[in-house]
XYZ file of C-alpha atoms in Angstrom:
686
model
C 134.064 180.202 21.531
C 134.400 183.970 21.162
C 134.644 186.629 23.848
C 133.308 190.204 23.755
C 135.217 193.439 24.202
C 134.210 197.131 24.042
C 135.456 199.262 21.137
C 136.217 203.029 21.270
C 132.552 203.918 20.674
C 131.336 201.743 23.522
C 129.948 199.068 21.241
C 130.557 195.385 21.845
C 132.465 193.549 19.178
C 133.685 190.009 18.779
C 137.193 189.252 19.903
C 139.346 186.517 18.385
C 138.439 183.066 19.770
C 140.451 181.928 22.800
C 141.783 178.734 21.286
C 143.363 175.986 23.343
C 147.148 175.841 22.899
C 147.163 172.820 20.614
C 144.850 174.622 18.194
C 146.782 177.890 18.470
C 149.871 176.016 17.330
C 148.032 174.273 14.495
C 145.036 176.144 13.020
C 144.115 173.072 10.958
C 142.902 171.545 14.235
C 140.218 174.219 14.690
C 137.366 172.012 13.378
C 138.237 169.516 16.108
C 138.748 171.921 18.995
C 135.586 170.779 20.737
C 136.838 167.190 20.723
C 140.255 168.277 21.999
C 138.661 170.269 24.808
C 136.394 167.316 25.555
C 139.367 165.004 26.046
C 141.109 167.592 28.190
C 138.024 168.130 30.340
C 137.514 164.371 30.676
C 141.037 164.010 32.086
C 140.443 166.932 34.462
C 137.175 165.366 35.620
C 138.803 162.001 36.260
C 141.773 163.673 37.987
C 139.359 165.547 40.236
C 137.510 162.341 41.027
C 140.621 160.291 41.836
C 142.158 163.015 44.003
C 138.871 163.703 45.829
C 138.682 167.218 44.431
C 142.296 167.963 45.219
C 142.274 166.753 48.824
C 145.034 164.307 47.899
C 147.575 164.212 45.108
C 147.559 161.847 42.162
C 150.772 160.446 43.606
C 148.937 159.629 46.839
C 146.255 157.831 44.834
C 148.824 155.764 42.907
C 150.226 153.948 45.954
C 148.461 150.630 45.539
C 151.691 148.623 45.617
C 152.185 149.657 49.262
C 148.748 148.281 50.183
C 148.206 145.263 47.950
C 150.503 142.284 47.674
C 152.669 140.735 50.385
C 154.458 143.027 52.853
C 156.235 143.016 56.154
C 154.321 144.788 58.908
C 155.869 147.289 61.294
C 155.919 144.594 63.983
C 157.752 142.091 61.786
C 154.768 140.012 60.761
C 153.189 139.747 57.327
C 150.130 141.171 55.616
C 148.746 140.092 52.252
C 145.986 141.847 50.304
C 144.363 141.316 46.913
C 141.563 142.967 44.943
C 139.377 140.007 44.011
C 135.706 141.000 43.601
C 134.543 137.635 42.235
C 136.319 135.397 44.750
C 134.463 133.411 47.403
C 137.585 132.069 49.194
C 141.304 132.831 49.015
C 144.120 130.808 50.604
C 147.869 131.295 50.402
C 149.656 128.037 49.649
C 153.387 127.548 49.405
C 156.589 126.098 50.788
C 155.506 127.235 54.239
C 152.446 124.924 54.374
C 153.394 122.158 51.912
C 151.145 123.800 49.305
C 148.060 122.740 51.258
C 145.109 124.922 52.211
C 144.782 125.684 55.910
C 142.708 128.000 58.044
C 145.858 129.824 59.210
C 146.583 130.955 55.664
C 143.019 131.824 54.675
C 142.324 135.455 53.729
C 139.107 137.227 54.624
C 137.103 139.748 52.641
C 137.249 143.195 54.220
C 133.759 144.398 55.080
C 132.058 146.448 52.397
C 134.917 146.037 49.878
C 136.227 143.725 47.166
C 139.577 143.497 48.975
C 140.845 140.394 50.737
C 143.346 140.452 53.598
C 145.491 137.945 55.458
C 147.651 138.820 58.471
C 150.336 136.385 59.613
C 152.941 136.210 62.383
C 156.645 136.612 61.688
C 157.377 132.874 61.581
C 154.575 132.092 59.115
C 156.898 132.468 56.127
C 160.418 133.526 55.310
C 162.447 135.189 52.603
C 162.872 133.076 49.466
C 159.894 130.774 49.931
C 157.503 130.201 47.030
C 153.754 130.757 47.197
C 150.536 131.261 45.231
C 146.919 132.056 45.872
C 144.378 129.275 45.747
C 141.202 131.080 44.718
C 137.656 129.767 44.712
C 134.725 131.381 42.960
C 131.185 130.314 42.107
C 131.652 127.447 39.692
C 135.408 127.099 39.804
C 138.803 127.397 41.477
C 142.476 127.655 40.587
C 145.990 128.541 41.674
C 146.995 132.059 40.767
C 149.958 134.382 41.151
C 148.838 137.536 43.013
C 148.323 140.503 40.697
C 150.524 142.780 42.828
C 153.368 140.264 43.362
C 156.754 141.984 43.366
C 158.835 138.856 42.875
C 158.000 135.958 40.545
C 160.325 133.080 39.631
C 160.228 130.114 37.280
C 161.235 126.593 38.230
C 164.087 125.442 35.966
C 162.706 121.913 35.592
C 158.911 122.223 35.653
C 158.921 125.728 34.060
C 156.090 126.660 36.449
C 155.994 130.232 37.759
C 155.382 131.074 41.421
C 155.433 134.203 43.520
C 158.380 134.401 45.904
C 158.549 135.893 49.380
C 161.082 138.676 48.956
C 162.247 140.435 52.086
C 166.054 140.447 52.281
C 167.563 141.348 55.646
C 169.278 144.402 54.188
C 167.670 146.819 51.752
C 169.690 148.051 48.795
C 171.657 151.190 49.669
C 171.797 153.618 46.744
C 175.214 155.097 46.051
C 173.977 157.855 43.734
C 171.452 159.748 45.820
C 170.272 162.278 43.252
C 170.364 162.017 39.484
C 169.430 164.538 36.818
C 169.050 163.158 33.267
C 170.914 164.835 30.433
C 168.509 165.701 27.633
C 170.550 168.033 25.426
C 169.997 165.953 23.389
C 168.643 162.642 24.682
C 170.768 159.862 23.169
C 169.085 156.520 23.812
C 170.650 153.073 23.690
C 167.775 150.591 23.405
C 168.822 147.338 25.040
C 167.771 143.931 26.344
C 169.448 142.451 29.406
C 169.133 138.800 28.416
C 170.700 139.156 24.991
C 173.337 141.672 26.070
C 176.287 139.264 26.082
C 178.361 137.135 23.702
C 177.599 133.802 25.388
C 174.738 131.674 24.100
C 172.636 132.038 27.238
C 170.408 134.490 29.093
C 172.473 137.401 30.378
C 172.068 138.914 33.824
C 171.634 142.359 35.364
C 175.123 142.019 36.854
C 176.763 141.030 33.567
C 175.085 143.953 31.843
C 176.237 146.344 34.562
C 179.815 145.123 34.423
C 180.264 144.498 30.701
C 177.778 146.546 28.666
C 177.266 149.777 30.603
C 180.944 150.794 30.161
C 180.559 150.317 26.397
C 177.447 152.487 26.317
C 179.157 155.238 28.314
C 182.251 155.102 26.097
C 180.072 155.319 22.981
C 178.553 158.579 24.251
C 174.934 157.593 24.916
C 173.331 159.275 27.924
C 170.242 157.088 28.325
C 169.415 153.406 28.161
C 165.945 152.110 27.361
C 165.638 148.622 28.820
C 163.220 146.131 27.337
C 161.555 143.118 28.971
C 161.817 144.206 32.625
C 158.251 143.342 33.666
C 157.930 139.592 34.220
C 156.747 137.637 31.188
C 156.235 133.860 30.846
C 157.630 133.493 27.325
C 161.181 134.770 26.858
C 160.697 135.047 23.104
C 157.950 137.658 23.497
C 160.709 140.287 23.921
C 158.889 141.203 27.140
C 155.691 142.366 25.449
C 153.376 139.693 26.894
C 153.537 140.724 30.542
C 152.135 138.535 33.319
C 153.345 140.195 36.543
C 153.472 143.952 36.173
C 155.203 144.714 39.478
C 157.886 142.009 39.261
C 161.259 142.639 37.654
C 162.051 139.615 35.500
C 163.848 137.089 37.691
C 165.452 135.336 34.716
C 168.018 138.184 34.731
C 168.649 138.234 38.502
C 167.331 139.773 41.698
C 165.643 143.156 42.299
C 168.762 144.293 44.135
C 170.908 143.463 41.097
C 168.597 145.533 38.887
C 168.877 148.410 41.355
C 172.666 148.081 41.285
C 172.566 148.315 37.482
C 170.453 151.493 37.568
C 172.600 152.943 40.351
C 175.765 152.313 38.334
C 174.237 153.859 35.228
C 173.377 156.985 37.212
C 176.938 157.148 38.518
C 178.098 157.103 34.885
C 175.700 159.905 33.933
C 173.320 157.578 32.102
C 169.552 157.843 32.552
C 167.548 154.600 32.665
C 164.064 154.366 31.193
C 161.880 151.297 30.994
C 159.936 149.902 28.072
C 156.632 149.724 29.931
C 153.725 147.648 28.603
C 150.292 148.962 29.597
C 148.704 148.403 26.197
C 147.805 144.748 26.789
C 148.576 141.706 28.944
C 149.361 138.044 28.417
C 146.343 135.707 28.189
C 147.852 133.121 30.540
C 145.598 132.455 33.516
C 148.049 130.548 35.725
C 150.703 133.297 35.546
C 148.788 136.408 34.586
C 145.630 138.428 35.143
C 143.485 136.653 32.553
C 141.113 134.982 35.007
C 142.370 135.910 38.443
C 139.249 134.974 40.408
C 136.703 133.603 37.965
C 135.963 136.903 36.192
C 137.849 137.206 32.875
C 136.779 140.856 32.689
C 138.119 141.932 36.074
C 140.978 143.879 34.481
C 139.969 143.711 30.839
C 137.303 144.918 28.443
C 134.356 142.552 27.924
C 132.966 141.256 24.651
C 134.575 142.013 21.310
C 137.158 144.287 22.911
C 138.437 141.650 25.328
C 141.191 140.204 23.140
C 143.649 141.947 20.852
C 143.028 140.530 17.368
C 146.674 140.707 16.282
C 148.663 140.160 19.472
C 146.849 137.194 21.066
C 146.624 139.147 24.316
C 144.091 140.880 26.571
C 143.085 144.560 26.475
C 142.861 146.544 29.713
C 139.577 148.242 30.592
C 140.778 151.815 31.122
C 137.282 152.867 32.151
C 137.535 151.123 35.527
C 138.986 153.092 38.434
C 140.550 149.935 39.866
C 142.379 149.302 36.593
C 143.565 152.900 36.454
C 144.707 152.513 40.066
C 146.628 149.348 39.157
C 148.365 150.888 36.150
C 149.130 154.279 37.704
C 150.498 152.535 40.790
C 152.655 150.492 38.448
C 154.177 153.660 36.973
C 154.925 155.076 40.405
C 156.314 151.758 41.659
C 159.083 151.578 39.058
C 159.957 155.248 39.576
C 160.091 155.053 43.361
C 161.287 151.533 44.075
C 163.867 151.161 41.295
C 164.521 154.826 40.453
C 163.844 154.462 36.756
C 164.000 157.851 35.052
C 160.894 157.345 32.964
C 159.213 155.144 30.425
C 158.777 154.420 26.771
C 155.101 153.439 26.526
C 154.693 150.532 24.139
C 151.753 150.087 21.773
C 150.124 153.485 22.260
C 148.400 153.306 18.869
C 146.711 150.089 19.953
C 145.398 151.844 23.057
C 144.050 154.908 21.273
C 141.678 153.291 18.774
C 138.894 150.740 18.999
C 140.474 149.178 15.910
C 143.916 149.216 17.585
C 145.004 151.110 14.480
C 144.726 147.954 12.382
C 143.658 148.608 8.795
C 143.458 152.376 9.360
C 145.083 154.753 6.865
C 145.185 157.963 8.976
C 145.298 160.229 5.945
C 143.760 163.377 7.469
C 142.925 165.002 10.803
C 139.351 163.731 10.731
C 140.695 160.204 11.266
C 141.847 161.228 14.751
C 138.498 162.691 15.817
C 135.885 160.449 14.185
C 134.557 158.806 17.344
C 136.624 155.656 16.850
C 138.988 156.587 19.661
C 138.996 155.088 23.157
C 138.475 158.103 25.419
C 139.167 155.952 28.469
C 142.624 155.023 27.179
C 143.324 158.633 26.175
C 142.351 159.725 29.689
C 144.585 157.044 31.260
C 147.631 158.031 29.189
C 147.109 161.688 30.102
C 146.839 160.842 33.812
C 149.906 158.618 33.576
C 151.961 161.516 32.254
C 150.626 163.843 34.953
C 151.478 161.300 37.629
C 154.955 160.479 36.336
C 155.939 164.131 36.212
C 154.404 164.716 39.639
C 156.568 161.934 41.083
C 159.646 163.131 39.187
C 159.462 166.450 37.294
C 162.593 165.449 35.346
C 161.169 162.106 34.253
C 161.204 161.128 30.580
C 158.100 159.787 28.847
C 158.078 158.578 25.249
C 155.107 157.354 23.206
C 155.532 154.595 20.650
C 152.725 155.636 18.324
C 152.420 155.149 14.592
C 149.166 156.893 13.608
C 150.397 160.455 14.141
C 147.743 161.426 16.717
C 148.122 165.231 17.196
C 148.976 166.427 20.676
C 150.533 163.227 21.936
C 153.750 164.982 22.971
C 152.148 168.362 23.645
C 151.686 169.823 27.118
C 148.579 168.852 29.058
C 147.635 172.494 29.612
C 147.663 172.956 25.826
C 145.250 170.079 25.324
C 147.934 167.451 24.790
C 148.593 164.050 26.340
C 151.717 165.259 28.134
C 154.364 162.902 26.737
C 157.824 164.448 26.527
C 158.591 162.768 23.208
C 156.999 160.632 20.537
C 158.848 158.073 18.412
C 159.493 159.269 14.859
C 158.316 155.955 13.434
C 158.112 157.329 9.907
C 161.902 157.457 9.620
C 162.771 153.726 9.806
C 159.842 152.963 7.506
C 161.229 155.476 5.038
C 164.733 153.991 5.096
C 163.406 150.460 4.612
C 161.283 151.558 1.667
C 164.133 153.539 0.123
C 166.690 150.739 0.400
C 164.230 148.114 -0.855
C 162.627 149.982 -3.727
C 165.012 152.630 -5.087
C 168.249 152.347 -6.986
C 171.041 154.420 -5.469
C 170.809 156.837 -8.398
C 167.177 157.572 -7.479
C 167.720 158.578 -3.851
C 166.462 162.154 -3.551
C 168.042 164.461 -0.941
C 164.879 166.592 -0.867
C 162.810 163.541 0.152
C 165.396 162.439 2.705
C 165.548 165.901 4.257
C 161.773 166.222 4.402
C 161.381 162.809 6.036
C 164.004 163.201 8.787
C 162.492 166.528 9.866
C 158.821 165.714 9.275
C 157.219 166.381 12.651
C 154.837 168.675 14.446
C 156.680 171.828 15.539
C 155.160 171.741 19.041
C 156.077 168.109 19.748
C 159.538 166.669 20.380
C 160.447 163.367 18.781
C 162.949 160.554 19.156
C 164.476 159.967 15.723
C 165.971 156.629 14.766
C 167.003 154.673 11.691
C 166.104 151.297 13.153
C 165.139 149.786 16.485
C 164.706 146.236 17.733
C 161.654 145.948 15.438
C 163.838 145.928 12.342
C 166.248 143.392 13.853
C 163.707 140.620 14.479
C 163.373 137.438 12.453
C 161.262 138.182 9.401
C 162.729 141.652 8.996
C 166.203 142.965 8.303
C 168.494 145.545 9.826
C 169.821 148.322 7.638
C 173.250 146.711 7.380
C 171.696 143.428 6.217
C 169.475 145.157 3.697
C 172.576 146.853 2.315
C 175.074 143.974 2.378
C 173.196 140.754 3.164
C 175.236 137.529 2.947
C 178.354 139.373 1.774
C 178.844 140.338 5.437
C 179.911 136.747 6.086
C 182.611 136.744 3.433
C 183.678 140.337 2.868
C 183.742 142.072 6.240
C 187.389 141.523 7.015
C 189.507 144.607 6.432
C 191.159 144.298 3.045
C 188.629 141.766 1.786
C 185.697 144.146 1.249
C 183.928 143.903 -2.087
C 181.869 146.666 -3.681
C 178.685 145.541 -1.911
C 180.383 145.774 1.477
C 181.968 149.143 0.685
C 178.589 150.529 -0.405
C 176.921 149.208 2.744
C 179.567 150.659 5.049
C 179.305 154.075 3.388
C 175.506 154.263 3.398
C 175.189 152.892 6.928
C 177.168 155.890 8.172
C 175.370 158.423 5.967
C 171.896 157.194 6.932
C 172.731 157.489 10.610
C 174.337 160.891 10.273
C 171.499 162.557 8.353
C 168.938 161.090 10.782
C 170.801 162.102 13.935
C 171.732 165.528 12.550
C 168.074 166.512 12.053
C 166.711 165.565 15.502
C 164.464 167.874 17.516
C 164.460 165.912 20.750
C 166.551 162.781 20.802
C 168.109 159.911 18.892
C 167.776 156.160 19.472
C 169.859 153.148 18.514
C 169.273 149.471 19.283
C 172.277 147.772 20.857
C 174.729 146.445 18.346
C 173.169 148.197 15.369
C 175.655 151.048 15.762
C 178.401 148.708 14.543
C 176.254 146.796 12.061
C 175.595 143.685 14.135
C 175.077 140.811 11.693
C 172.083 138.515 11.503
C 168.632 138.797 13.025
C 167.267 138.342 16.530
C 165.656 134.952 17.074
C 164.869 133.984 20.649
C 165.024 130.351 21.773
C 161.982 128.462 20.488
C 160.995 125.023 19.341
C 161.646 125.936 15.706
C 165.342 126.644 16.335
C 165.978 123.915 18.879
C 165.717 126.392 21.782
C 169.007 127.942 20.698
C 170.393 131.224 22.068
C 172.701 131.658 19.093
C 170.729 134.569 17.655
C 169.571 136.012 20.989
C 172.877 137.604 21.936
C 175.199 140.430 20.923
C 178.590 139.519 19.497
C 180.705 142.280 21.042
C 183.809 140.398 19.896
C 183.084 141.565 16.358
C 183.359 145.276 17.107
C 186.362 144.638 19.364
C 188.246 142.860 16.560
C 190.364 145.482 14.814
C 190.787 143.167 11.822
C 187.076 143.360 10.983
C 185.052 146.209 9.469
C 182.571 146.405 12.347
C 184.806 148.609 14.460
C 184.797 151.258 11.699
C 181.046 151.632 12.091
C 181.261 151.606 15.886
C 184.026 154.219 15.872
C 182.013 156.410 13.514
C 178.907 156.210 15.706
C 180.949 157.286 18.740
C 182.460 160.228 16.885
C 179.072 161.246 15.453
C 177.564 161.538 18.931
C 180.611 163.453 20.127
C 180.139 166.015 17.353
C 176.416 166.378 18.065
C 177.064 166.890 21.778
C 179.651 169.576 20.993
C 176.801 172.008 20.225
C 174.967 173.209 23.370
C 171.272 172.254 23.227
C 171.828 170.810 19.742
C 168.280 169.475 19.462
C 166.843 172.970 19.950
C 169.042 174.646 17.339
C 167.320 175.514 14.083
C 167.735 173.195 11.118
C 168.551 175.592 8.281
C 168.608 174.180 4.783
C 171.521 175.522 2.775
C 171.116 173.599 -0.437
C 169.656 170.549 -2.075
C 169.909 169.365 -5.663
C 168.181 166.111 -6.492
C 169.997 165.907 -9.802
C 173.392 166.009 -8.118
C 172.007 164.118 -5.087
C 173.590 166.703 -2.796
C 172.132 168.065 0.453
C 173.508 170.647 2.883
C 172.074 172.142 6.057
C 173.307 173.949 9.138
C 172.681 173.678 12.885
C 174.388 176.140 15.161
C 177.999 176.305 13.988
C 177.874 172.931 12.253
C 177.456 172.477 8.497
C 176.317 169.035 7.291
C 176.998 168.149 3.652
C 175.838 164.918 1.973
C 176.586 163.548 -1.484
C 174.311 160.536 -2.010
C 175.441 160.006 -5.589
C 176.978 156.527 -5.940
C 179.283 157.546 -8.803
C 179.800 161.304 -9.002
C 182.299 163.226 -6.923
C 182.313 167.023 -7.019
C 185.204 169.434 -6.868
C 184.683 173.008 -5.566
C 180.994 172.404 -4.938
C 179.806 175.706 -3.481
C 177.359 176.600 -0.689
C 176.415 179.998 0.694
C 177.176 179.985 4.421
C 177.938 182.589 7.107
C 181.261 184.287 6.407
C 184.268 182.780 8.145
C 186.492 179.732 8.313
C 185.436 176.110 8.770
C 187.211 172.973 9.951
C 186.188 169.397 9.229
C 185.090 167.625 12.418
C 183.661 164.455 10.865
C 183.921 162.765 7.481
C 182.210 159.482 6.634
C 184.873 158.939 3.958
C 187.779 159.144 6.415
C 190.003 156.071 6.416
C 189.572 155.683 10.186
C 185.894 154.933 9.491
C 186.435 152.597 6.547
C 186.288 155.270 3.844
C 188.638 156.079 0.994
C 190.169 159.158 2.577
C 189.943 161.124 -0.666
C 189.656 164.558 0.995
C 192.298 166.307 3.089
C 190.450 166.979 6.327
C 193.385 168.743 7.967
C 192.981 171.965 6.007
C 190.868 174.916 7.136
C 188.236 176.029 4.630
C 187.769 179.777 4.166
C 184.662 181.259 2.588
C 185.011 183.151 -0.713
C 183.754 186.714 -1.103
C 180.784 187.415 -3.363
C 179.658 191.053 -3.756
C 176.082 189.919 -4.405
C 175.686 188.749 -0.795
C 177.558 191.431 1.161
C 174.473 192.545 3.086
C 173.567 188.973 4.003
C 176.989 188.244 5.569
C 177.274 185.119 3.443
C 180.066 183.831 1.273
C 180.806 180.723 -0.751
C 182.162 177.634 0.966
C 183.659 175.395 -1.706
C 184.323 171.739 -1.001
C 185.473 168.542 -2.584
C 182.763 165.985 -1.794
C 183.447 162.430 -2.947
C 180.659 160.163 -4.122
C 178.605 158.484 -1.426
C 180.046 160.473 1.468
C 179.151 163.122 4.014
C 181.181 165.727 5.865
C 180.523 167.893 8.920
C 182.322 171.219 9.289
C 182.416 173.537 12.296
C 182.584 177.310 11.972
C 185.529 178.850 13.807
C-alpha cells in the first residue's frame, strides 16, 4: 500500500510503500506481503479475542493449570475439574475408594459449560494415592487419566499408568531466586535425563544433577536443552509421543527433584530449556488425550487431518480456543512451576503445513505462501511466543523447522512468528552429505563457508554439526561416519591407525568451523563432543529390552589412555576461545581468503582469525593472508598434541604481520603461517 505526500508545488505524489519489517529486510518477500500481513492480523485478532480486547493479559488467559486438574483448596480440601464436553458422567476412582465408583466421588457438570467439577473434604484422598477418571459417554465408557494431571506414574509390574495425588507437605524452596540466562553466545548442551549415566538403567533427575551438570559446567556450556520431560508411555519414543502434557516424567524422579536440578543449574550459571512437544500427541486412549470422553476430535483435527501420516500420532486442532488454552497454559506452567528458561519447539514444520512438510521441496518463496499452510497453527505459534516472553522477557524460544519458512525467528511486530532462534538444520545435513559422498580431496572450503553461514540476516540461528537425530539407530554420528568400527580397535592412545587419525582431525575441524560461524548459538548433543561411540537404541523387544545403548559412557572421556579425552578437551577449549570475544555471535564474519584448489579457508571475527586447511595431504609453509596490521598469538590449534594432533607447528611464537606498500591505506599486512594438512588454527590479535 502506498501513502501520499505533498511536493514543493503542492501536488500529491506517491510515497514509497510502508512495508512491514519482514519485507523491508527482504524485498524478495514483497509479492507475499499481503499474506504476511494477513497472518500478523490473524494473530492480533485472536490475541484481542482471548484477552477480551486487552482487559486481561495473555498470561492471565493461559492459567488453565490452576483451574483444571486436581488441587488443594484454601480450606485444605480438594477440587477436581476437567473439560469434557462429550461426557455424560465422570467419577474419580482410585486407592481412596478401592477403584469403585461412588456418589461421593462423582463430578457434576457446571451449568452452561463443558466443565466438570468435584469438591471433596480433606480426608477424601491423600498425597501419593493413585487415581483415574471413569468417564461415561453416549455409547461407551472408559478409565482415563485427566488431561491436566500434574503427576502420572507407571506401575513397575503391570506397566499401567495412573494419575497420582501430589501434594507434599512442604513445597520446594528455590535457592536461586532470580536467574538471567547468558546468551552471548548461547551454548546448548542437548541432553536426556534417562540416558545420562554409565549404568545400564534409566537415570534420574538427582543423578543428572549430581554427576552430569558439573561436567556440562566444566565444559563451558551455558544452557541445557532437556528432552523427554513431558510424560510419555513409551520410553523409546525419546519423549516425542507425549501423553500427559503437564506431568514431568516420573520415570526420572519426582517434580521436586526436577526443580532441584533446574535450581542447581541456575546456581551454576546454566539456563534450562525444555524440548516441548506441541506438534502432536500419542494415540493412546488409556494414557493420553486420544479419546478422553468419547470424542476423538476433542483436542484434535477431524477427518484426514486427525492422524499424522508419518509419526503414528494425533494432530492438535489449533483452531479451537480450548486447545489453544490447553497448549498456552502448558507453556506458562513449565515456566512458572518449574522455572524453565524457555523451550525448543519440536516438529514446527509438521505444524505449519497441511502436508506436514512431507514430500515438499520448498525451492522458492511461493512454497511458503501457496495456501497449503495451517493458519491456525501459525497463529498458535505466534501467540505462544508472545505469551512466553510476556511471562519471562528473557525466555529463550527455538524453532525446530526444516522448510526454511521466512520470519520464523523474526520479531512479531515485523510480521514474524517471534521465536528467538531457529535451528540451522541445513548444517548437519550438509556434513552428512559431505562425509558420505565426497572424497577428502573434493571438500570445498567455499561450500563449507557458505553452508555454515547460510541464514536469513534478520533471524538468529542455533548452529550444530549433529544432534540426537544423527545419533539414533539407523543413522550415524559424525565420529562413526569418519571412523566406524576402527573406533573399537584403534582408539587407544598409541594404537591409532590412519582412519582414526583422520577422524579425530576432521571431528575437531568440523566442529570448529561450525561453531566459529554462528550468529546466535551453538548446540551439541551430550557425549558427541568427545565422539561417543555407537548409536542410541532404547530398550525394546528387538534388543531384549537392553539399556546398553541408551546411556552415556562417561568413563571413556575420563580415561586418559583413550583418544576420547582429546576430543572432549578440544571442545572445552573451543568454547573458551569463543567466549573470550564479547558478544561473539554478533561480531561480523569477515572472509579473509578461500582457495578451493588449496582447500584453505580463513575468516575473522572480532580479534580472532580462523584458518582451516582441509587438504588431507598438503601442508603449506608461509601461507599468507591479508589481515589488520599487528601481532597475533595462537589460542587454539586442532593439530596440537594435547588434542591428539601431530604438533607440527610451534604455537608459542608470536606472529607479526609483514609490511606491503600496496595496502598501506587499508591498514592491512600479510600474516604468514605454517598450516599442516588437515588442521585448523585460531589466532588472536594483540
